[in-house]
Short mmCIF file of the C-alpha atoms (twelve columns), coordinates in Angstrom:
data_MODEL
# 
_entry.id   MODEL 
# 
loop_
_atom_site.group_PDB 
_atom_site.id 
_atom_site.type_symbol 
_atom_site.label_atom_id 
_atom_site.label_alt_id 
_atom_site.label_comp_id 
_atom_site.label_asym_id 
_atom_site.label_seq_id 
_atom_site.Cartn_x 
_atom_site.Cartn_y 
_atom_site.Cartn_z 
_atom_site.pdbx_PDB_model_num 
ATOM 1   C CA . UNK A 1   -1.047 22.674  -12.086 1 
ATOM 2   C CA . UNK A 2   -1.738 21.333  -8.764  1 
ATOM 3   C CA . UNK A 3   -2.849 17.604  -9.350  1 
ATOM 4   C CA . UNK A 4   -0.865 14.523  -9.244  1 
ATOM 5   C CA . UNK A 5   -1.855 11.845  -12.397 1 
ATOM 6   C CA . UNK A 6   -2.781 8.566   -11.004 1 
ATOM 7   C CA . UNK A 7   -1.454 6.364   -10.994 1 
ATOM 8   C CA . UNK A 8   2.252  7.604   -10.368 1 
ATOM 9   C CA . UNK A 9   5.292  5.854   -10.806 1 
ATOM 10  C CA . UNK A 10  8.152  6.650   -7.979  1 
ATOM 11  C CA . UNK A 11  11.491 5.791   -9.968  1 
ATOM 12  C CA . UNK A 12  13.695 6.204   -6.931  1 
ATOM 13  C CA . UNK A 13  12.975 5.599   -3.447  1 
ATOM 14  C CA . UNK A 14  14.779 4.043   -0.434  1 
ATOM 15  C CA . UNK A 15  13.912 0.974   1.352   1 
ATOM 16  C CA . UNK A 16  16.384 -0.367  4.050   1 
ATOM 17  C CA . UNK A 17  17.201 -0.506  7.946   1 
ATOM 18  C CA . UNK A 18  17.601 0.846   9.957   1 
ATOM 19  C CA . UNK A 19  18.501 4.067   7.833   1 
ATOM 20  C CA . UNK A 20  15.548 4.148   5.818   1 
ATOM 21  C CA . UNK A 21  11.974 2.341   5.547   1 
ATOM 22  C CA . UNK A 22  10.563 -1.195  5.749   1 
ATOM 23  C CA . UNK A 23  9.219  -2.382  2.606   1 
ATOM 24  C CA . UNK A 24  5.895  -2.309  4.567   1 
ATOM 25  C CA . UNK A 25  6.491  1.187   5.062   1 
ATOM 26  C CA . UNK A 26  7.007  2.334   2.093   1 
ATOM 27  C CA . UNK A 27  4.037  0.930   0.920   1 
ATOM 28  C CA . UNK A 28  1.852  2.665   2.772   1 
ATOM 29  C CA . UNK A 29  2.934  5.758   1.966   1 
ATOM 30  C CA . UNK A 30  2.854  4.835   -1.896  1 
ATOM 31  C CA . UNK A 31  -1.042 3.696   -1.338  1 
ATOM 32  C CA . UNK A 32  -1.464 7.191   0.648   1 
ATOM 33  C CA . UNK A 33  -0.277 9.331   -2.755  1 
ATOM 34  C CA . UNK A 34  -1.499 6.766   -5.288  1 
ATOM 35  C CA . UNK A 35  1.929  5.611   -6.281  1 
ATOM 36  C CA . UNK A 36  1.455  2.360   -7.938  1 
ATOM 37  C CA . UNK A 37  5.132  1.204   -8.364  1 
ATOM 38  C CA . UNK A 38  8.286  1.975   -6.940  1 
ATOM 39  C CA . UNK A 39  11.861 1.459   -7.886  1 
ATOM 40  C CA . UNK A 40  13.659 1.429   -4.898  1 
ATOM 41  C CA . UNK A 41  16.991 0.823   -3.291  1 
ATOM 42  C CA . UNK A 42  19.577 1.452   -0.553  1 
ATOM 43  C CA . UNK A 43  22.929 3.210   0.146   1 
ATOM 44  C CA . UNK A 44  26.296 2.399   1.666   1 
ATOM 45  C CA . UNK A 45  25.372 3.785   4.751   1 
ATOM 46  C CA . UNK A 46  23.131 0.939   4.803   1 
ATOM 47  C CA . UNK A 47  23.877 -1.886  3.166   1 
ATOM 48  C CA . UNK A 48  20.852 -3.807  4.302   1 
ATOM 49  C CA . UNK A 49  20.260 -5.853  1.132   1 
ATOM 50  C CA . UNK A 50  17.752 -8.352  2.701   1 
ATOM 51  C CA . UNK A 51  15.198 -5.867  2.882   1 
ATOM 52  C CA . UNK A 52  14.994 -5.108  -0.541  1 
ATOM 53  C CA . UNK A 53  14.844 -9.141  -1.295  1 
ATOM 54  C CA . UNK A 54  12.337 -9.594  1.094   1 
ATOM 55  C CA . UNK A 55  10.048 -6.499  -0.367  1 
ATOM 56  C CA . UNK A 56  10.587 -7.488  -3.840  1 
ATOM 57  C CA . UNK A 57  9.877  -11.250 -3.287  1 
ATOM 58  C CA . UNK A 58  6.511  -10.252 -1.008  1 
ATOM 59  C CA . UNK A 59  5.410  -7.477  -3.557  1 
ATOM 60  C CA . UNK A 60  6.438  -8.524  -7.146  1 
ATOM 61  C CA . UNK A 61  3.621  -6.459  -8.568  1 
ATOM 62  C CA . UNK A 62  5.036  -3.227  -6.647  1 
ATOM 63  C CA . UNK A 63  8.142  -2.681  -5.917  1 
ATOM 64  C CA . UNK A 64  11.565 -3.374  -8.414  1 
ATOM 65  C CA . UNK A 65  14.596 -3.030  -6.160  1 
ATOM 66  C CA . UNK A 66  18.203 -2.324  -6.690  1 
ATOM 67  C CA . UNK A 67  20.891 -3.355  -4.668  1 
ATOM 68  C CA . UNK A 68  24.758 -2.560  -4.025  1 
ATOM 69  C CA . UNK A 69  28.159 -3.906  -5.208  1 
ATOM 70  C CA . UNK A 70  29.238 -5.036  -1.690  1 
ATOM 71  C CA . UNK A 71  32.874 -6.697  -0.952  1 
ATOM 72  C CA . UNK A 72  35.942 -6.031  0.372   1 
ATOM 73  C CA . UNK A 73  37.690 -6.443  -3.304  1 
ATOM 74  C CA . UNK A 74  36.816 -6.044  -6.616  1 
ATOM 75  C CA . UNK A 75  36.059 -9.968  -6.554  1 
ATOM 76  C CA . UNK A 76  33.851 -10.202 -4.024  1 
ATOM 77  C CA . UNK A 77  31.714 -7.181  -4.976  1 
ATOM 78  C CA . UNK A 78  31.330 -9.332  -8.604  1 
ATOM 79  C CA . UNK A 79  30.292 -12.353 -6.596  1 
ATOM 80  C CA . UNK A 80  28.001 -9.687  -5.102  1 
ATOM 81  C CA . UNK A 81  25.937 -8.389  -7.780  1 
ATOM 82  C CA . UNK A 82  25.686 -12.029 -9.695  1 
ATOM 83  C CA . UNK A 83  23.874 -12.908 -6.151  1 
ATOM 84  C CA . UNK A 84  21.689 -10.065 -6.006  1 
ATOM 85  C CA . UNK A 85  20.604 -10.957 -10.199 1 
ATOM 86  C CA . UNK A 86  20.070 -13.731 -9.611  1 
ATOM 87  C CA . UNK A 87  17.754 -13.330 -6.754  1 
ATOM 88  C CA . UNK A 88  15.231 -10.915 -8.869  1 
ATOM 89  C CA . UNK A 89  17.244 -7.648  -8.100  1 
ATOM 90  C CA . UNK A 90  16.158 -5.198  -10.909 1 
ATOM 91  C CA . UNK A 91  19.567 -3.300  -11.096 1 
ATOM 92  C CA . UNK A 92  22.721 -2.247  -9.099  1 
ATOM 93  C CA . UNK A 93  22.874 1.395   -7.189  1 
ATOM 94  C CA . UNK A 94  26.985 2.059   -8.048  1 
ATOM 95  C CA . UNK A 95  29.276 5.194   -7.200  1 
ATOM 96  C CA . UNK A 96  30.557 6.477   -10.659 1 
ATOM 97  C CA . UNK A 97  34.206 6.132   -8.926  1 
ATOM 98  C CA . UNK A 98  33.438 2.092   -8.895  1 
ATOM 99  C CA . UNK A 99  31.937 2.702   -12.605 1 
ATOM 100 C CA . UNK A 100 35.247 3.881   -13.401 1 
ATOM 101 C CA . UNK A 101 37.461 1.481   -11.649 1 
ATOM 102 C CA . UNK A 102 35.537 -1.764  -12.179 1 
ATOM 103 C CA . UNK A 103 34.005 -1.912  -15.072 1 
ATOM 104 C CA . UNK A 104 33.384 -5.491  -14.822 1 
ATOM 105 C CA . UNK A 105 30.648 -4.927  -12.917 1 
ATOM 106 C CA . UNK A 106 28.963 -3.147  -15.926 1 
ATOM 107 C CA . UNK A 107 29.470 -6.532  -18.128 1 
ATOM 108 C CA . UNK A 108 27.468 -8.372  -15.776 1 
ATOM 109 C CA . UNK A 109 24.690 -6.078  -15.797 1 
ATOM 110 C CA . UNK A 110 24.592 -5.951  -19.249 1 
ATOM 111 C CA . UNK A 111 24.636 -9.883  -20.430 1 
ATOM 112 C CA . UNK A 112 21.884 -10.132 -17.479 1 
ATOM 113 C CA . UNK A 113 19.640 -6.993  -18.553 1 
ATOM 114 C CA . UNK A 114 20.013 -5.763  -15.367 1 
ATOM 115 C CA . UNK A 115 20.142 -1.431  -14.880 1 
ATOM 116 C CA . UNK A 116 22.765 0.325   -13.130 1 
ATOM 117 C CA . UNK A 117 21.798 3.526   -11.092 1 
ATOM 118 C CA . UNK A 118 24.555 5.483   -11.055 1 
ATOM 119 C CA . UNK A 119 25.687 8.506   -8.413  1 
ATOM 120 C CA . UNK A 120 28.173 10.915  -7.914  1 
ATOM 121 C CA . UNK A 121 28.907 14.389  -8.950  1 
ATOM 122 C CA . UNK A 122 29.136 17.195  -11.876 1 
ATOM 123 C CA . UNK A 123 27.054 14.953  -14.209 1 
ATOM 124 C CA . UNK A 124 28.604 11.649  -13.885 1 
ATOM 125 C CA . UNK A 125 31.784 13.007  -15.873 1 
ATOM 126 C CA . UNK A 126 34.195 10.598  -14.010 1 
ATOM 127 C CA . UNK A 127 32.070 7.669   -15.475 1 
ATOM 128 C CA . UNK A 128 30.906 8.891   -18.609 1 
ATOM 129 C CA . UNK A 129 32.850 7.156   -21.014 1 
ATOM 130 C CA . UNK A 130 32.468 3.696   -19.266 1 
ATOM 131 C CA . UNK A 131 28.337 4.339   -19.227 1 
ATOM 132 C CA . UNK A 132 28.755 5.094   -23.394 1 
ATOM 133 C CA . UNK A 133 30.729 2.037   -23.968 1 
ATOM 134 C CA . UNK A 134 28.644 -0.019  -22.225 1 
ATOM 135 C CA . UNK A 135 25.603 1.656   -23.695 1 
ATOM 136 C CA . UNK A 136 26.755 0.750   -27.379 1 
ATOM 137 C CA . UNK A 137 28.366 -2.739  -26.231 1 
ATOM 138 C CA . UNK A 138 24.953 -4.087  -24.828 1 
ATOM 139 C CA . UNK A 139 21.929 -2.610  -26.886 1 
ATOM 140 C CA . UNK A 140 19.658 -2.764  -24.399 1 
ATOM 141 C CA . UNK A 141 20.867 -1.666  -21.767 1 
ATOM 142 C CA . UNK A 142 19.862 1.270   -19.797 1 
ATOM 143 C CA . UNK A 143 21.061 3.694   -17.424 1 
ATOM 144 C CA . UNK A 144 19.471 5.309   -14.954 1 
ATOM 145 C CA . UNK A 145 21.012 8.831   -13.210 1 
ATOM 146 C CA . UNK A 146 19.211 9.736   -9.939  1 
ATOM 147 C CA . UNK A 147 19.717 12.945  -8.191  1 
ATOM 148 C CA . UNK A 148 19.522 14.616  -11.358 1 
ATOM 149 C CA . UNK A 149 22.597 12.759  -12.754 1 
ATOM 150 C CA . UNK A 150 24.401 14.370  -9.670  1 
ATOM 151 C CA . UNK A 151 23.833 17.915  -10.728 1 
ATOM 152 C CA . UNK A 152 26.184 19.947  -12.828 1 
ATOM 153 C CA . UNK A 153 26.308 23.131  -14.325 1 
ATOM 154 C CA . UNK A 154 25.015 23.914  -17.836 1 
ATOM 155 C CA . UNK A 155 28.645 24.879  -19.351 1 
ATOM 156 C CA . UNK A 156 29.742 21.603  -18.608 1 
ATOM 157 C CA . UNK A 157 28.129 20.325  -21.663 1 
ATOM 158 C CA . UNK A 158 30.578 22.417  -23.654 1 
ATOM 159 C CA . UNK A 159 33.265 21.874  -21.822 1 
ATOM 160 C CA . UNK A 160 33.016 17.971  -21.548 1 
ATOM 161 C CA . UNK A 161 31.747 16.606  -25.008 1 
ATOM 162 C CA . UNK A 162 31.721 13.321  -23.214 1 
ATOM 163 C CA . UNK A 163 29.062 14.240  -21.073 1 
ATOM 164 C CA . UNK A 164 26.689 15.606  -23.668 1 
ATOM 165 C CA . UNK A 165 26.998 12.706  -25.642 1 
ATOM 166 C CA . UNK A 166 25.974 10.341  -22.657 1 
ATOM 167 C CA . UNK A 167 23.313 12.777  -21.935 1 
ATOM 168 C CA . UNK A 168 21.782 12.961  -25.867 1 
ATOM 169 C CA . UNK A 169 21.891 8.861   -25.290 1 
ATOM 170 C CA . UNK A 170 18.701 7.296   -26.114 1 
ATOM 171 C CA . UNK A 171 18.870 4.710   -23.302 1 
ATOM 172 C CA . UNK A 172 20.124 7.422   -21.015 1 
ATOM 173 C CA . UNK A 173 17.507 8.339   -18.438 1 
ATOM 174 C CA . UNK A 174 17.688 11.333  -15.643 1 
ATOM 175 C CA . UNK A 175 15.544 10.866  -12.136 1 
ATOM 176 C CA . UNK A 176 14.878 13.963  -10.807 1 
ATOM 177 C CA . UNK A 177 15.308 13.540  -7.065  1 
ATOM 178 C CA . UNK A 178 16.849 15.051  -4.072  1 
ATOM 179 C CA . UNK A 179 14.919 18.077  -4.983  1 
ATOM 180 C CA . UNK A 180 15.801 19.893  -1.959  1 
ATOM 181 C CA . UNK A 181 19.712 19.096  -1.579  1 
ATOM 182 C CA . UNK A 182 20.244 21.167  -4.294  1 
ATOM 183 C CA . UNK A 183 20.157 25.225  -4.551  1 
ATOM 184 C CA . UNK A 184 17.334 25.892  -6.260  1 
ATOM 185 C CA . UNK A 185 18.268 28.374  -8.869  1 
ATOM 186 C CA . UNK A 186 21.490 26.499  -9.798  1 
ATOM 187 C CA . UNK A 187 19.554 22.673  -10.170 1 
ATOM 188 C CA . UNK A 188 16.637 24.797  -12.272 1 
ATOM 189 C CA . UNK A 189 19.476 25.733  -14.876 1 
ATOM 190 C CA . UNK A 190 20.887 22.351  -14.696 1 
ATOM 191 C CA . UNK A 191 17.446 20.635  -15.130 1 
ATOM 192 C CA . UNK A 192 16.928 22.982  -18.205 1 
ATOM 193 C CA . UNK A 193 20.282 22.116  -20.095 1 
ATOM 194 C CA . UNK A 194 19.515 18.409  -19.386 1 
ATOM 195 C CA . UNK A 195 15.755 18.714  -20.726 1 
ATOM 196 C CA . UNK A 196 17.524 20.242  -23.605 1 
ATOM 197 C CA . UNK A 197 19.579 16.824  -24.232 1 
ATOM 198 C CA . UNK A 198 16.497 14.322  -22.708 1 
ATOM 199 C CA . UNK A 199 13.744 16.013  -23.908 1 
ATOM 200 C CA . UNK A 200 10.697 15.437  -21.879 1 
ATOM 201 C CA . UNK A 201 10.991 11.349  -22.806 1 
ATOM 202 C CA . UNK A 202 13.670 10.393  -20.670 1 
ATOM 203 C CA . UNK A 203 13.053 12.280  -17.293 1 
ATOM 204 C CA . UNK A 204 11.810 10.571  -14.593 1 
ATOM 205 C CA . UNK A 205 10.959 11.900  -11.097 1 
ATOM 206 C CA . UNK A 206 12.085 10.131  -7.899  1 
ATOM 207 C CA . UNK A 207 10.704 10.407  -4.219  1 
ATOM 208 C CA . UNK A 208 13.999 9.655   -2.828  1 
ATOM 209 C CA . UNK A 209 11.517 9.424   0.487   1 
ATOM 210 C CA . UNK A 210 12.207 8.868   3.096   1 
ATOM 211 C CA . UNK A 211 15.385 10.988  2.555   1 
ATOM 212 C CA . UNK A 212 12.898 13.552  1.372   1 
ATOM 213 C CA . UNK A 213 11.590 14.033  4.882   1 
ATOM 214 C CA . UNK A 214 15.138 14.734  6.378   1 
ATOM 215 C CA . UNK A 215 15.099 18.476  4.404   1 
ATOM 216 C CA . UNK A 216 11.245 19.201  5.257   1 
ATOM 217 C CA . UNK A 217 9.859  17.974  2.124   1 
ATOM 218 C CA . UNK A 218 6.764  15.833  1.881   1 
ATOM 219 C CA . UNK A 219 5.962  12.771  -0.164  1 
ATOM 220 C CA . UNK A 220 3.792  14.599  -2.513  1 
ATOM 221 C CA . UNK A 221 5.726  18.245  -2.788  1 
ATOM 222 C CA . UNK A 222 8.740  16.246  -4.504  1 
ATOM 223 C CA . UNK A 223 6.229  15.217  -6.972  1 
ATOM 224 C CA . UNK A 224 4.795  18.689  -7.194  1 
ATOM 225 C CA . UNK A 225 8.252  20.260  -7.164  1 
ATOM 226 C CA . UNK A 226 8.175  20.708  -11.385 1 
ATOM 227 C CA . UNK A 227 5.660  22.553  -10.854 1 
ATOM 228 C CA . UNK A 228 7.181  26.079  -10.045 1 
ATOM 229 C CA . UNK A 229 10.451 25.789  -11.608 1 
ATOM 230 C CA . UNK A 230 9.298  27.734  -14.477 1 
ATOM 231 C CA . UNK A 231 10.311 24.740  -17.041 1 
ATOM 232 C CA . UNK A 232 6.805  24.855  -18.144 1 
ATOM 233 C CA . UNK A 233 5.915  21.185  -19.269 1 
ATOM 234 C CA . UNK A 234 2.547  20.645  -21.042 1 
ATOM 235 C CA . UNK A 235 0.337  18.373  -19.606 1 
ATOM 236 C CA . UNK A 236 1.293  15.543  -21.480 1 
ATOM 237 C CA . UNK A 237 5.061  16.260  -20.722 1 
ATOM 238 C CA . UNK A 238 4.125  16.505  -17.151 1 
ATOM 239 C CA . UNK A 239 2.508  13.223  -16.992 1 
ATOM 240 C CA . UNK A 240 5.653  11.633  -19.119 1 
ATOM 241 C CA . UNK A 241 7.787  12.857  -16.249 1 
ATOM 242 C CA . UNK A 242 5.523  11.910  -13.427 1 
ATOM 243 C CA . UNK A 243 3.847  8.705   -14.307 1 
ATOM 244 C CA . UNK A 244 4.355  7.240   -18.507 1 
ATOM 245 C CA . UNK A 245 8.094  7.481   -18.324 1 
ATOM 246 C CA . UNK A 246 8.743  5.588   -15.743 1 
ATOM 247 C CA . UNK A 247 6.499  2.632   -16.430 1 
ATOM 248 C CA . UNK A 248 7.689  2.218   -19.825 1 
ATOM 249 C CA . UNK A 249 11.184 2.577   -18.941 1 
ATOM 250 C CA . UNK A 250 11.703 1.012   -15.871 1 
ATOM 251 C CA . UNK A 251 9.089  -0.915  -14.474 1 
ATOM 252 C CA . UNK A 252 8.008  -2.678  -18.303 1 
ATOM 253 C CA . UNK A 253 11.663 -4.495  -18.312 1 
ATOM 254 C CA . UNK A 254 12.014 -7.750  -17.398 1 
ATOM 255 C CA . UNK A 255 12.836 -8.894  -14.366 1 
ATOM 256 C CA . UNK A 256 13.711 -12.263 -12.587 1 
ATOM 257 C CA . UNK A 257 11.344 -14.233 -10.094 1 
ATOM 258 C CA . UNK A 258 12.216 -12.525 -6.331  1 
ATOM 259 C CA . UNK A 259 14.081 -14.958 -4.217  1 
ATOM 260 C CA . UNK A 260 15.329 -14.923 -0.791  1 
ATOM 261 C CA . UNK A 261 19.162 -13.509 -1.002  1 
ATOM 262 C CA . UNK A 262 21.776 -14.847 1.557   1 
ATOM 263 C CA . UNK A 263 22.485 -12.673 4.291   1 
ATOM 264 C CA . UNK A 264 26.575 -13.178 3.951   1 
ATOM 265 C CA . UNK A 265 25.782 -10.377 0.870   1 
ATOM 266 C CA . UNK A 266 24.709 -7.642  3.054   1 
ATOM 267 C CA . UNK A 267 27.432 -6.178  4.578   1 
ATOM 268 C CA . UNK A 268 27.233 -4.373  7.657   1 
ATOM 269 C CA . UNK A 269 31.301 -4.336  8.483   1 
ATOM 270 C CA . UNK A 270 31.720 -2.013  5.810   1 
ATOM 271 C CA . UNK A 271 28.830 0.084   6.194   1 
ATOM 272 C CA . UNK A 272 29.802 3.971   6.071   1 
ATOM 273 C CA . UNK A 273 29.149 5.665   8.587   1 
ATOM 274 C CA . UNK A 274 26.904 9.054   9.075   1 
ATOM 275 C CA . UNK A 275 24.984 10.647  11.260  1 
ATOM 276 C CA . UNK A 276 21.157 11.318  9.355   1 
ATOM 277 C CA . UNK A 277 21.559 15.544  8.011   1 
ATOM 278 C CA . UNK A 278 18.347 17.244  8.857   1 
ATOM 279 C CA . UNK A 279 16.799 20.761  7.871   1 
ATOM 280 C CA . UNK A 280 18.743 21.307  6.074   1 
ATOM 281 C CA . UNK A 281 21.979 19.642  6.103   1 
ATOM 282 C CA . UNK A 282 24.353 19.588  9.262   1 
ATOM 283 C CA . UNK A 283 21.702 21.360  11.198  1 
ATOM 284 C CA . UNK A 284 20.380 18.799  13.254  1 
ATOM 285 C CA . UNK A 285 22.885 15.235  13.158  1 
ATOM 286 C CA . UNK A 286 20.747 12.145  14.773  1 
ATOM 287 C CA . UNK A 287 22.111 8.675   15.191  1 
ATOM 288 C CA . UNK A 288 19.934 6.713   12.738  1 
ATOM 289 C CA . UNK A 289 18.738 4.564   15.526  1 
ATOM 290 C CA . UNK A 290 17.152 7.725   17.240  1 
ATOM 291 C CA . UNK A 291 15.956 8.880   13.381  1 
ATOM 292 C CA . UNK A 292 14.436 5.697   13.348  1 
ATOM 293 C CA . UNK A 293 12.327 5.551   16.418  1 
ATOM 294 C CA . UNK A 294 11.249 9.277   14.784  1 
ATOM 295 C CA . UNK A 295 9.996  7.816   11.908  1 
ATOM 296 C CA . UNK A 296 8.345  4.740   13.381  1 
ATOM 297 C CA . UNK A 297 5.962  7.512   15.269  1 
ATOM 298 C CA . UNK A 298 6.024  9.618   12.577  1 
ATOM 299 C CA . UNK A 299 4.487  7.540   10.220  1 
ATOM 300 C CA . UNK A 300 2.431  5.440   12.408  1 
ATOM 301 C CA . UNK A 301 0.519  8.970   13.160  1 
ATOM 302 C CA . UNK A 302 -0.591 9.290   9.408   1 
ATOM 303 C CA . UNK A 303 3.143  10.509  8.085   1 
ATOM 304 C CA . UNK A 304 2.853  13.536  5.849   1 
ATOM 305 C CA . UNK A 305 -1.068 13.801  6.232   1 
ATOM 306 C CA . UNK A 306 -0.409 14.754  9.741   1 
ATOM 307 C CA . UNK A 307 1.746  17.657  8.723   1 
ATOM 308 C CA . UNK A 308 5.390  18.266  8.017   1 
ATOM 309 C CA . UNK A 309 8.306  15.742  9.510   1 
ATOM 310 C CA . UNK A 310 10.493 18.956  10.867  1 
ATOM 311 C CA . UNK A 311 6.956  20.199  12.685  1 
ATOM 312 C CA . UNK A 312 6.826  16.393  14.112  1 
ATOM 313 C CA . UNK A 313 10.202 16.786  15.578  1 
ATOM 314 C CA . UNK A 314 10.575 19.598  16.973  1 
ATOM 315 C CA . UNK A 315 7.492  18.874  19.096  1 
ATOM 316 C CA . UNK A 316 8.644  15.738  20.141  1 
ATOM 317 C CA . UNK A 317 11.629 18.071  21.447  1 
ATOM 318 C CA . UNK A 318 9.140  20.251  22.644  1 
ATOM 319 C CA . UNK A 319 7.578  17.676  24.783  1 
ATOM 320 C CA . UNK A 320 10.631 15.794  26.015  1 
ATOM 321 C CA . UNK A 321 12.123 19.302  26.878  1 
ATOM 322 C CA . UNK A 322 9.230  19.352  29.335  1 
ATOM 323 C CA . UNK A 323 10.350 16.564  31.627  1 
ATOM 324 C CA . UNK A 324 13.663 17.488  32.166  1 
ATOM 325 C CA . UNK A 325 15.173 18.582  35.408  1 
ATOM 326 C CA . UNK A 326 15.874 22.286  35.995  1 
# 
């Protein structure tokens, strides 16, 4: 199989700045692969939460965002996320270390229907029994686990009964993404003991773009990624996972009216700090300013039509090698 459905449905992608794309942006490259919505969201390397107000506010129709508890304390990242509800924010992107620690924040999300996307590591084990209570405590809530539910190994399952029961949830719901972070043989195996659990009705894929370009993948080849991992959907599995999922899932929910969101809420004093990893990562480390400026050309010369973003920079390198002195 080599063609995408239309329309698709992206159910993670990454709008921010300067780390990651205008909402303008990333809507060009969704009308360039016939994405029709996008769920989309930021990081704490950049906490830039005004962005996503201002792109859900100015595309209602396209975009559902998700923002981040930010605070110094427990108090003020609960002030936080009632702010970012309240302004039309679709759900809350939150480290399963916070899920585990504060699980106030969960309570919130659940009286408001609001989604948390939750991240970290070896299947969200460290936050697995919070994400069942508050599964059963609020019936209909969801939760959404991007990066394949932070990878894991298939004997975990037997190992940690906790995690197979959050992963047999019905309102449990994997995104594939960050295809290309993982070793590939190990995160097919994974994908196959958690399409065991899902099924085929609550997988998901996500872009994860523009992160995708930073390990020489392209828009559409994350897409097109299930298709030579030997898991062998049918075609109306594939177009679950691609398109059907998604939009009943996520982008059928309810969500508030987009308003503006007060700038106090981003917070770029406690922004973490990185370098942006390319090809793969800790080859090449850029300040995200210069990364920036990269993509700015990048896509302004037709993006991933034009060929491959590691083929873009190294002839930009190519060509500013030529003007320096001897």
């Amino acid at each position: 199989m080599s063609e995408l459905p239309k329309p698709l449905f992206d159910a993670y992608g990454h709008v921010a700045l300067p780390r990651f794309l205008s909402g303008e942006e990333f809507l060009r490259v969704m009308d360039r692969n016939g994405v029709h919505e996008a769920l989309v969201c930021t990081a704490e390397t950049c906490p830039d939460l005004g962005e996503l107000a201002r792109t859900a506010a100015r595309w209602p129709g396209r975009f559902r965002v998700a923002g981040l508890p930010t605070g110094a304390t427990p108090e003020e990242r609960l002030a936080s996320v009632r702010e970012q509800l309240a302004a039309g924010f679709f759900g809350i992107r939150i480290g399963e270390g916070t899920v585990a620690q504060e699980p106030a924040l969960l309570d919130v999300l659940g009286r408001e229907g609001a989604v948390p996307l939750v991240v970290g590591s070896d299947g969200l084990a460290v936050a697995a029994p919070n994400l069942l209570e508050f599964l059963d405590r609020y019936p209909d809530a969801l939760v959404l686990a991007p990066h394949f539910a932070s990878g894991g190994t298939p004997e975990m399952f037997s190992r940690m009964p906790g995690i197979d029961r959050l992963f047999r949830h019905p309102r449990f719901v994997v995104i594939f993404s960050r295809h290309g972070m993982f070793r590939r043989s190990e995160i097919i195996d994974w994908a196959c003991a958690v399409i065991a659990r899902t099924g085929w009705e609550r997988v998901c894929w996500g872009s994860e773009y523009p992160v995708a370009l930073y390990r020489d993948e392209s828009y559409a080849s994350t897409a097109l990624w299930i298709d030579g991992t030997g898991l062998n959907p049918t075609e109306e599995e594939r177009q679950a996972y691609l398109s059907d999922n998604a939009r009943r899932l996520i982008f059928a929910r309810p969500v508030r009216p987009a308003k503006p969101l007060d700038e106090r809420w981003s917070r770029p004093d406690l922004k973490s700090h990185a370098p942006v990893w390319l090809f793969p990562t800790g080859m090449i480390d850029l300040p995200e300013e210069v990364n920036r400026r990269l993509v700015e050309a990048y896509l302004a010369l037709g993006g991933d039509q034009t060929g491959s973003y590691r083929e873009f920079v190294a002839r930009t390198i190519a060509e500013a090698a030529t003007r320096l002195e001897p």
